Short mmCIF file of C-alpha atoms in Angstrom, two decimals:
data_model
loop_
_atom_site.label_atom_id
_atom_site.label_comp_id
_atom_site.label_asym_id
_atom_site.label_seq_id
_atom_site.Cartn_x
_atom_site.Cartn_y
_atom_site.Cartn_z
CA UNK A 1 2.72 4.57 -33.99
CA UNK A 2 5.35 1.80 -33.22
CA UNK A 3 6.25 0.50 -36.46
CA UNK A 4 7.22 -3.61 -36.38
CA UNK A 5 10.74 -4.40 -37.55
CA UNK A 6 11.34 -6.87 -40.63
CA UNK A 7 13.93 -8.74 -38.22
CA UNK A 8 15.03 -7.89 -34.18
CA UNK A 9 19.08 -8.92 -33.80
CA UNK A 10 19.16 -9.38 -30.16
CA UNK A 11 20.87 -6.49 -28.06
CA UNK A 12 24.62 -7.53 -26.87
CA UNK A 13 25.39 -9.11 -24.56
CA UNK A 14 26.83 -6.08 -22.63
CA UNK A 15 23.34 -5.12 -21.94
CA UNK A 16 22.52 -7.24 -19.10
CA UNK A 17 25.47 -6.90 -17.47
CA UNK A 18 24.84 -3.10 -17.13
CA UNK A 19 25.00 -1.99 -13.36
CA UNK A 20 21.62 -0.17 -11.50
CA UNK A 21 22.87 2.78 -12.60
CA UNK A 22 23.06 1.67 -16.28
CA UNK A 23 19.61 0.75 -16.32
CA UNK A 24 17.04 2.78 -18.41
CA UNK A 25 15.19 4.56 -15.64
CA UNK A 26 12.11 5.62 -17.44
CA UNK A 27 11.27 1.66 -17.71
CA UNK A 28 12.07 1.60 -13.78
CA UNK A 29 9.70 4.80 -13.25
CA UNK A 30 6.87 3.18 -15.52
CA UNK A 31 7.34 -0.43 -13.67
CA UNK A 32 6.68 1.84 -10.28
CA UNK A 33 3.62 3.35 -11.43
CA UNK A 34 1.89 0.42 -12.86
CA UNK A 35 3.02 -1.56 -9.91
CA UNK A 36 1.02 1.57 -7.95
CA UNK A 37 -2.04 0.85 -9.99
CA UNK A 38 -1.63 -2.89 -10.01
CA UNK A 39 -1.99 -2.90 -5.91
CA UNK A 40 -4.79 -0.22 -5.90
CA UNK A 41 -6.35 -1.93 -8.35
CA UNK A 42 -6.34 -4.79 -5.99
CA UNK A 43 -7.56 -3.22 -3.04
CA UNK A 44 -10.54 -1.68 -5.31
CA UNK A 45 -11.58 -5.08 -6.08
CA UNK A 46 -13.87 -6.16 -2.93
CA UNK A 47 -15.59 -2.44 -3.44
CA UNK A 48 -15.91 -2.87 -7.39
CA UNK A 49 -18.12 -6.12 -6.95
CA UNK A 50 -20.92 -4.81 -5.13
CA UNK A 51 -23.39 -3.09 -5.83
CA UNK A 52 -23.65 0.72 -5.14
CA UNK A 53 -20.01 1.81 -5.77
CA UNK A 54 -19.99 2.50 -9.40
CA UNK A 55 -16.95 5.33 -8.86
CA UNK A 56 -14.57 3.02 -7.70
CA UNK A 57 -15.95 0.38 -9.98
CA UNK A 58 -15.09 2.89 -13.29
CA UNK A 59 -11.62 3.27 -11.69
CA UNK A 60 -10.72 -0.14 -11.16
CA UNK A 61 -12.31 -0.80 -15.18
CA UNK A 62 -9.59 2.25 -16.15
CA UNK A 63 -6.96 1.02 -14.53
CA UNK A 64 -7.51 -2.98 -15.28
CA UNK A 65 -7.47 -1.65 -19.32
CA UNK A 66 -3.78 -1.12 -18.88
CA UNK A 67 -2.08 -1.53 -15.99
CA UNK A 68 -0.92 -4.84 -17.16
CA UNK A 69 -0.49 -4.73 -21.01
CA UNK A 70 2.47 -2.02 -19.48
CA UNK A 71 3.59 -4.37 -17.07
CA UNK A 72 4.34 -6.66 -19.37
CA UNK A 73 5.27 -4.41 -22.35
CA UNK A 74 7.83 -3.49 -19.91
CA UNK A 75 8.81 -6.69 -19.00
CA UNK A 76 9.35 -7.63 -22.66
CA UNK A 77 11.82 -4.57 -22.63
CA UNK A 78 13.77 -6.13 -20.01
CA UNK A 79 14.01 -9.47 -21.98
CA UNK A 80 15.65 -8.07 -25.21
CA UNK A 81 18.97 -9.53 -24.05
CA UNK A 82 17.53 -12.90 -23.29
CA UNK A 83 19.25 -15.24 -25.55
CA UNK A 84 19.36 -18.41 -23.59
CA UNK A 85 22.53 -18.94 -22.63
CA UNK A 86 23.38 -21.22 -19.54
CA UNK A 87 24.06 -18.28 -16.95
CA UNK A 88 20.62 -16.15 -18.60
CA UNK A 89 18.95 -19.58 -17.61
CA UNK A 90 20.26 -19.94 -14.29
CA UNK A 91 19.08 -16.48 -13.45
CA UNK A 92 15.74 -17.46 -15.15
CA UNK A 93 15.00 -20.48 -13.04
CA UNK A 94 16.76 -18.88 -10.05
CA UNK A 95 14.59 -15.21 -10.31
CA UNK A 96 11.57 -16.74 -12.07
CA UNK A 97 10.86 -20.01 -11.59
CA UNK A 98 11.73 -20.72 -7.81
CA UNK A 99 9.98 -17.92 -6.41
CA UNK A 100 6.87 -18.63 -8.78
CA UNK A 101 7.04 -22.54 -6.74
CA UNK A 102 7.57 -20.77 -3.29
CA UNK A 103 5.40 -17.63 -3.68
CA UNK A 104 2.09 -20.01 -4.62
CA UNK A 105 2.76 -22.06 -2.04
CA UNK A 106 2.87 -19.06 0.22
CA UNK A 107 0.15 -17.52 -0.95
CA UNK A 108 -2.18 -20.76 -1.74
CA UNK A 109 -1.56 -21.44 1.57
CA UNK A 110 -1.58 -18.73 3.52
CA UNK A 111 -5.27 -18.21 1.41
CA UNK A 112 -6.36 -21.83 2.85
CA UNK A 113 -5.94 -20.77 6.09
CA UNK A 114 -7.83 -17.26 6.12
CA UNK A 115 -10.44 -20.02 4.31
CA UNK A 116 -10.66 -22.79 6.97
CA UNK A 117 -9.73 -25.10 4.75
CA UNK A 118 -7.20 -27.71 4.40
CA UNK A 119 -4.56 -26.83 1.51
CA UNK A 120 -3.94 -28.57 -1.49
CA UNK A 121 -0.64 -27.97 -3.19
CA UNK A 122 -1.20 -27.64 -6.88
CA UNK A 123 2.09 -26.32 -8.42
CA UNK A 124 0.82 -26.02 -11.95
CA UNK A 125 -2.12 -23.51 -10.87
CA UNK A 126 -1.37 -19.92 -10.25
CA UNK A 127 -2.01 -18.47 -6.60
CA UNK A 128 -3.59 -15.29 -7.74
CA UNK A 129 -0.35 -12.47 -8.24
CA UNK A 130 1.81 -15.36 -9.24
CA UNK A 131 0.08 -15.82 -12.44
CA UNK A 132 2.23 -13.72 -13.54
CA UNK A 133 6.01 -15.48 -12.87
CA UNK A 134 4.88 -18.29 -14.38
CA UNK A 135 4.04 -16.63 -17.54
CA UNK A 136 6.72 -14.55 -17.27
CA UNK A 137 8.91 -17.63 -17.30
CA UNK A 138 6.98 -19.14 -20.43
CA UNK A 139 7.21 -15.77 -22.33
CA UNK A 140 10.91 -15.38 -21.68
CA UNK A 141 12.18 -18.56 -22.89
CA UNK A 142 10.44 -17.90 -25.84
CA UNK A 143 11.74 -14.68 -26.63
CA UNK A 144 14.62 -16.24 -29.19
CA UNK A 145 11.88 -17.60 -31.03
CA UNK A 146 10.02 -14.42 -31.44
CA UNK A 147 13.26 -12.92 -32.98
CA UNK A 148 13.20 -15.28 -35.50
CA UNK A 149 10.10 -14.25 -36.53
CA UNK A 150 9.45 -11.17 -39.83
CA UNK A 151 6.57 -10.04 -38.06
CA UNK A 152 6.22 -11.14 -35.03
CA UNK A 153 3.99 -8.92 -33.41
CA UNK A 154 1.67 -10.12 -35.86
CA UNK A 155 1.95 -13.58 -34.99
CA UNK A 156 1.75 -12.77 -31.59
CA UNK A 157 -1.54 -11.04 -32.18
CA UNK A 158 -2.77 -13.93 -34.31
CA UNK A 159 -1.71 -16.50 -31.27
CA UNK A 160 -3.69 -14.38 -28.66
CA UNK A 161 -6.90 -14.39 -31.06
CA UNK A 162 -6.66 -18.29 -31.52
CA UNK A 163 -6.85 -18.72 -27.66
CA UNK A 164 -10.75 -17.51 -27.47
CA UNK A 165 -11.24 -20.64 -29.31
CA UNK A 166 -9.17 -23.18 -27.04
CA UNK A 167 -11.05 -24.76 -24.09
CA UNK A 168 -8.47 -22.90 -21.55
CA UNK A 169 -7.87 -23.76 -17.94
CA UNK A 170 -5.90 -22.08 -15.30
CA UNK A 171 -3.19 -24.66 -15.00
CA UNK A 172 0.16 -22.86 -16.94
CA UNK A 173 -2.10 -19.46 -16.28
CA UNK A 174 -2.41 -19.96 -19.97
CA UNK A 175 -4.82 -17.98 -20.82
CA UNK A 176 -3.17 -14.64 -19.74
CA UNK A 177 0.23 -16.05 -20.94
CA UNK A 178 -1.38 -16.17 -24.70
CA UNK A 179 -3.46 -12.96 -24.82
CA UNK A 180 -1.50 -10.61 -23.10
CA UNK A 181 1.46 -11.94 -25.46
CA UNK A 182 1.37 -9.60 -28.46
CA UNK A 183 2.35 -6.44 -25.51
CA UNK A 184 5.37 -8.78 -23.78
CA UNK A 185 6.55 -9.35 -27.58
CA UNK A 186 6.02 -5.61 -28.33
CA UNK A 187 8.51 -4.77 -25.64
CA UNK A 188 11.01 -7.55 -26.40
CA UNK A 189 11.02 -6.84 -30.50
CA UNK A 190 9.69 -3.01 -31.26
CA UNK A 191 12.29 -0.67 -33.05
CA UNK A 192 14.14 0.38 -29.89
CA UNK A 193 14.25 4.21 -31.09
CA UNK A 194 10.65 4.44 -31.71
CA UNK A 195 9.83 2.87 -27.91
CA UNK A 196 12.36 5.11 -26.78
CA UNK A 197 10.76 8.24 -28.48
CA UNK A 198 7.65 7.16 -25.96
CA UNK A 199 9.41 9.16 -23.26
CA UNK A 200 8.28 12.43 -23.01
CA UNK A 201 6.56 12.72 -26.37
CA UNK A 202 5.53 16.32 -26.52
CA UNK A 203 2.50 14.89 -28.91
CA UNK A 204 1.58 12.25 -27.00
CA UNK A 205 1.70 13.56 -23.71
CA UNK A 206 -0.58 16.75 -25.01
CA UNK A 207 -3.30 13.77 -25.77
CA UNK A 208 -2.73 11.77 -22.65
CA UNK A 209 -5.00 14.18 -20.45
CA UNK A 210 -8.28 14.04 -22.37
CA UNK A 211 -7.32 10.67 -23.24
CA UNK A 212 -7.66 9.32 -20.05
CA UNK A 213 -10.69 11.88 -19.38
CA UNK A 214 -12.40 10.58 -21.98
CA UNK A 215 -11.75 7.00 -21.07
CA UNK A 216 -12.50 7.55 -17.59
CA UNK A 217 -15.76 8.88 -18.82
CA UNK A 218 -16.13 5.55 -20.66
CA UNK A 219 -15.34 3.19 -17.81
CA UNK A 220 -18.04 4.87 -15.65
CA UNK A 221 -21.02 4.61 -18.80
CA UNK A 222 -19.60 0.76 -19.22
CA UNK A 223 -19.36 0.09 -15.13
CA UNK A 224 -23.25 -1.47 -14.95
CA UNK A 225 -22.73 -3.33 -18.32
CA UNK A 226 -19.25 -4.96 -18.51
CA UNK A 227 -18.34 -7.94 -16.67
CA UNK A 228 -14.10 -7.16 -15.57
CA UNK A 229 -13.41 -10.78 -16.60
CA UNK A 230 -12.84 -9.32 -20.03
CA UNK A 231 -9.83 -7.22 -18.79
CA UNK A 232 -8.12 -10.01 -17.21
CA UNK A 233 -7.21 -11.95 -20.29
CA UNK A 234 -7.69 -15.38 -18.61
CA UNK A 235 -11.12 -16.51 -20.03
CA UNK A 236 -11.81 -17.60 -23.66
CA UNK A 237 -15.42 -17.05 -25.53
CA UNK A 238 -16.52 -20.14 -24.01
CA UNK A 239 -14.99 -19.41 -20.55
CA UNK A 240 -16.54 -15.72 -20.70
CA UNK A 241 -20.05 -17.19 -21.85
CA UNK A 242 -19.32 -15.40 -25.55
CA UNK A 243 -19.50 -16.67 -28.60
CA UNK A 244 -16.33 -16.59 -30.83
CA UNK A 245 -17.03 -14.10 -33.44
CA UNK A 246 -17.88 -11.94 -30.60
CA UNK A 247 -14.82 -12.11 -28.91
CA UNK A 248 -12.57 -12.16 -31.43
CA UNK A 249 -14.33 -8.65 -31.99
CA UNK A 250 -14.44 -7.45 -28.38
CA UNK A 251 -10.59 -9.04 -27.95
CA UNK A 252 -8.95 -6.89 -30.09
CA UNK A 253 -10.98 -3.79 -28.91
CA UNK A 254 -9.78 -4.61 -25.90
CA UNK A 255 -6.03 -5.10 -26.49
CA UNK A 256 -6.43 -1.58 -28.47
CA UNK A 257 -7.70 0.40 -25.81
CA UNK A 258 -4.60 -1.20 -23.43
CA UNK A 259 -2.22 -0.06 -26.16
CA UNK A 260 -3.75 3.67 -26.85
CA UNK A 261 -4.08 3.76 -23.12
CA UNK A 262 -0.60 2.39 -22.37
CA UNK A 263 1.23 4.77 -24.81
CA UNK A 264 -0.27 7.50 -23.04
CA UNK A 265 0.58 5.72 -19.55
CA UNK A 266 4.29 6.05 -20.86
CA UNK A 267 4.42 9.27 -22.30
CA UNK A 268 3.23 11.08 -18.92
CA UNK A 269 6.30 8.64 -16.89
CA UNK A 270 8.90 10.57 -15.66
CA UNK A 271 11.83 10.14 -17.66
CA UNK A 272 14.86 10.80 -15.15
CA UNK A 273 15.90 9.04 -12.14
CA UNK A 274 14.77 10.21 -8.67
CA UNK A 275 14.00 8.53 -5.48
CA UNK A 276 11.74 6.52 -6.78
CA UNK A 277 13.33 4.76 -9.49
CA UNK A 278 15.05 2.54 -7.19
CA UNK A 279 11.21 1.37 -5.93
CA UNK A 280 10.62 0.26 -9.14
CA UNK A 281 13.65 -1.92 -9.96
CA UNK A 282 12.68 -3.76 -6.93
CA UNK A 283 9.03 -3.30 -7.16
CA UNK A 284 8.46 -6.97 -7.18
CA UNK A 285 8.62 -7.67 -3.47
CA UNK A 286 5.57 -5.38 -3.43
CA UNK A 287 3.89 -7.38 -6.61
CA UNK A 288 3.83 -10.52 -4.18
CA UNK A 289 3.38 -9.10 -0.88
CA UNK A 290 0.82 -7.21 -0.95
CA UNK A 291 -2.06 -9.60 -1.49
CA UNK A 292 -1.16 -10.75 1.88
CA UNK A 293 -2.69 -7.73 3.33
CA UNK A 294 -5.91 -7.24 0.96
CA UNK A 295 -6.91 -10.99 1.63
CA UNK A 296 -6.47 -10.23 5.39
CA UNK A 297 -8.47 -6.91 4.63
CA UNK A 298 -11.27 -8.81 3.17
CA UNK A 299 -11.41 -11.71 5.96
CA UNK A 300 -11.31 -9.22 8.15
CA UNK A 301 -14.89 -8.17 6.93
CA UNK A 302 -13.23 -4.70 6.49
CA UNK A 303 -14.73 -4.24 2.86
CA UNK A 304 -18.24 -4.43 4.78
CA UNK A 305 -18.02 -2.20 7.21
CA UNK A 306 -18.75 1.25 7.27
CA UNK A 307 -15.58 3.37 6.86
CA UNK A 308 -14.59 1.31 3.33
CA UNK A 309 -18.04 2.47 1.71
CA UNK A 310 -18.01 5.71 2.52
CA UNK A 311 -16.45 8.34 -0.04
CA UNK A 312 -13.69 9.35 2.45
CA UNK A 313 -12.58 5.61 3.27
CA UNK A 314 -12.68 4.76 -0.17
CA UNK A 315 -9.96 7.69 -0.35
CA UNK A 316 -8.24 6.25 2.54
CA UNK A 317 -7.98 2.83 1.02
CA UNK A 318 -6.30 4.26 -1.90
CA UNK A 319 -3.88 6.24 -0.50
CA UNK A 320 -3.06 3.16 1.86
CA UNK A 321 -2.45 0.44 -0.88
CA UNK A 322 0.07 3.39 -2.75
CA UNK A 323 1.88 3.83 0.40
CA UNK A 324 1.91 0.24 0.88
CA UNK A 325 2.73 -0.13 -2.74
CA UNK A 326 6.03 2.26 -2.17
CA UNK A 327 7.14 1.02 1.29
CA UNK A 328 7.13 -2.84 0.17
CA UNK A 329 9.05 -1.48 -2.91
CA UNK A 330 11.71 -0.52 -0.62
CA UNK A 331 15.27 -1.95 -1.44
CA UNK A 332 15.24 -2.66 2.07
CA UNK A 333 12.36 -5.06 1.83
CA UNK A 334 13.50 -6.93 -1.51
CA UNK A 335 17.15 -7.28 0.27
CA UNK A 336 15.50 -9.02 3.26
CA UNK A 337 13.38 -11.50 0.92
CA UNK A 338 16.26 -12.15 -1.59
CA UNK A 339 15.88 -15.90 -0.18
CA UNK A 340 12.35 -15.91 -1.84
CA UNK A 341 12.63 -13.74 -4.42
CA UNK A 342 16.10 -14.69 -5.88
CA UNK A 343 17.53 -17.77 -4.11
CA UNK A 344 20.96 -19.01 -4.42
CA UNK A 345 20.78 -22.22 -6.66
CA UNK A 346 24.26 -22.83 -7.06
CA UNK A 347 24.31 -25.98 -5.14
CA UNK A 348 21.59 -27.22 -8.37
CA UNK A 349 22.56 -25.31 -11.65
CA UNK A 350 25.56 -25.51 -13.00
CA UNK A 351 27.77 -22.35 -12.98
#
């Protein structure tokens, strides 16, 4: 469907300096929704690891399939002007880097406490959520290198199948930062027409429907027989207790079924600006907020009690973490944690 170019020039310059308004707002709308699914997805979690709850467990399988691979197919969208000049840096280490130190030592703390247990600072090991600026940060100063590349969505593939044979850790989160690397370089080098002609596609949005009915349908047969770790990207064979040749089989299906399921994800996003598209240029105060309530949630013993396994506060919960998805989204929100999310570093980088 998306056809890989022989060579990606990088956009101009002009691009990045583009004002709110500038910005493409069907990439804003689709970073919204998938931030939607990304927190519900989270708040599913206690209820999709016990027993008795296969519904929710199916959901949080459909949504784990590609919720992420469009995160960060959209994230590679937003790095096509990434070049690696000084000030592109600066805002790099300023809107990436920082808040990936502060936000896990937030977070890894904040989690030690709920725990009872004294908290070790580990800087090079994700705090759950934050997984994600730190490969974020690794992905995006690579993205000149990927342009270099004839086919580098190939390469990218090829990288992401070589990790089920490396003995990976979660220092550098880098095992999601190699296999969920052929969608970021998707976004960052696909013909720009052809990802554009995702928005709206009369075809593909006709498809979408019993596309997601049908994998729905799958996610609840495969609920009692597939372990979630699969989804996540994180493990290799070893890690997921797989031999190679069997993941390098299952791997691919996998990053298929994100990419079918993703194109259809994108063709069903609104394509003009509303209300909303605002929430999702500043969606990421959500992203690293909201696991402050789940793991409260879950201390809390709330996941145990009555109302969360019933049908109707299963509903509840769900409508809750979108709300709380959407308010944390706020503009208001991000401008109050610009000190954490994008701190001045002037007095350290050079202008």
């Amino acid at each position: 469907m998306l056809a890989e170019p022989s060579s990606v020039p990088p956009p101009p310059a002009a691009d990045e300096r583009r004002t709110d308004r500038g910005r493409e707002a069907f990439f804003d709308n689709a970073k919204l929704l998938a931030l939607v699914l990304v927190v519900c997805g989270h708040f599913w979690e206690p209820l999709a690891r016990q027993s008795g709850h296969r519904a929710v467990h199916a959901a949080y399988l459909l949504v784990y399939a590609f919720h992420m691979p469009v995160f960060v197919f959209v994230s590679g969208w937003f790095s096509r002007s990434f070049t690696g000049r000084p000030q592109q840096l600066n805002r790099l280490i300023g809107g990436v880097l920082v808040p990936y130190l502060l936000w896990t030592t937030l977070l890894g703390g904040y989690t030690a406490r709920l725990d009872g247990r004294p908290f070790a600072l580990d800087l090079l090991t994700p705090a759950w959520v934050t997984w994600f600026l730190l490969s974020l940060f690794l992905w995006r100063l690579s993205a000149p290198l990927w342009r270099q590349l004839r086919a580098p969505v190939t390469v990218a593939v090829a990288v992401s199948l070589l990790a089920g044979a490396l003995p990976l850790t979660p220092q550098l989160s880098i095992g999601r930062t190699l296999q969920f690397l052929p969608f970021f370089v998707a976004g960052l080098t696909l013909d720009r027409d052809r990802v554009l002609a995702l928005r709206g596609n009369r075809t593909l949005r006709a498809a979408a429907v019993p596309l997601f009915a049908l994998a729905a349908v799958a996610a609840y047969w495969v609920a009692p027989r597939l372990d979630a770790a699969w989804l996540y990207r994180s493990a290799s064979a070893a890690g997921l207790h797989s031999g190679y040749l069997r993941w390098a089989a299952l791997s691919p299906a996998v990053n298929l079924a994100g990419a079918l399921l993703g194109a259809a994800f994108l063709a069903l996003t609104p394509t003009r600006r509303g209300w909303f598209t605002a929430l999702g240029a500043a969606g990421m105060s959500a992203f690293l907020l909201h696991p402050f309530v789940q793991l409260a949630l879950v201390h809390r013993g709330a996941y145990t009690g009555a109302f969360l396994t019933s049908a109707a506060g299963q509903l509840a919960l769900t409508a809750g973490a979108a709300a709380l998805a959407l308010v944390l989204s706020a503009p208001p929100v991000a401008r109050l944690l610009r000190p954490l999310l994008a701190p001045r570093l002037g007095w350290l980088l050079r202008n």
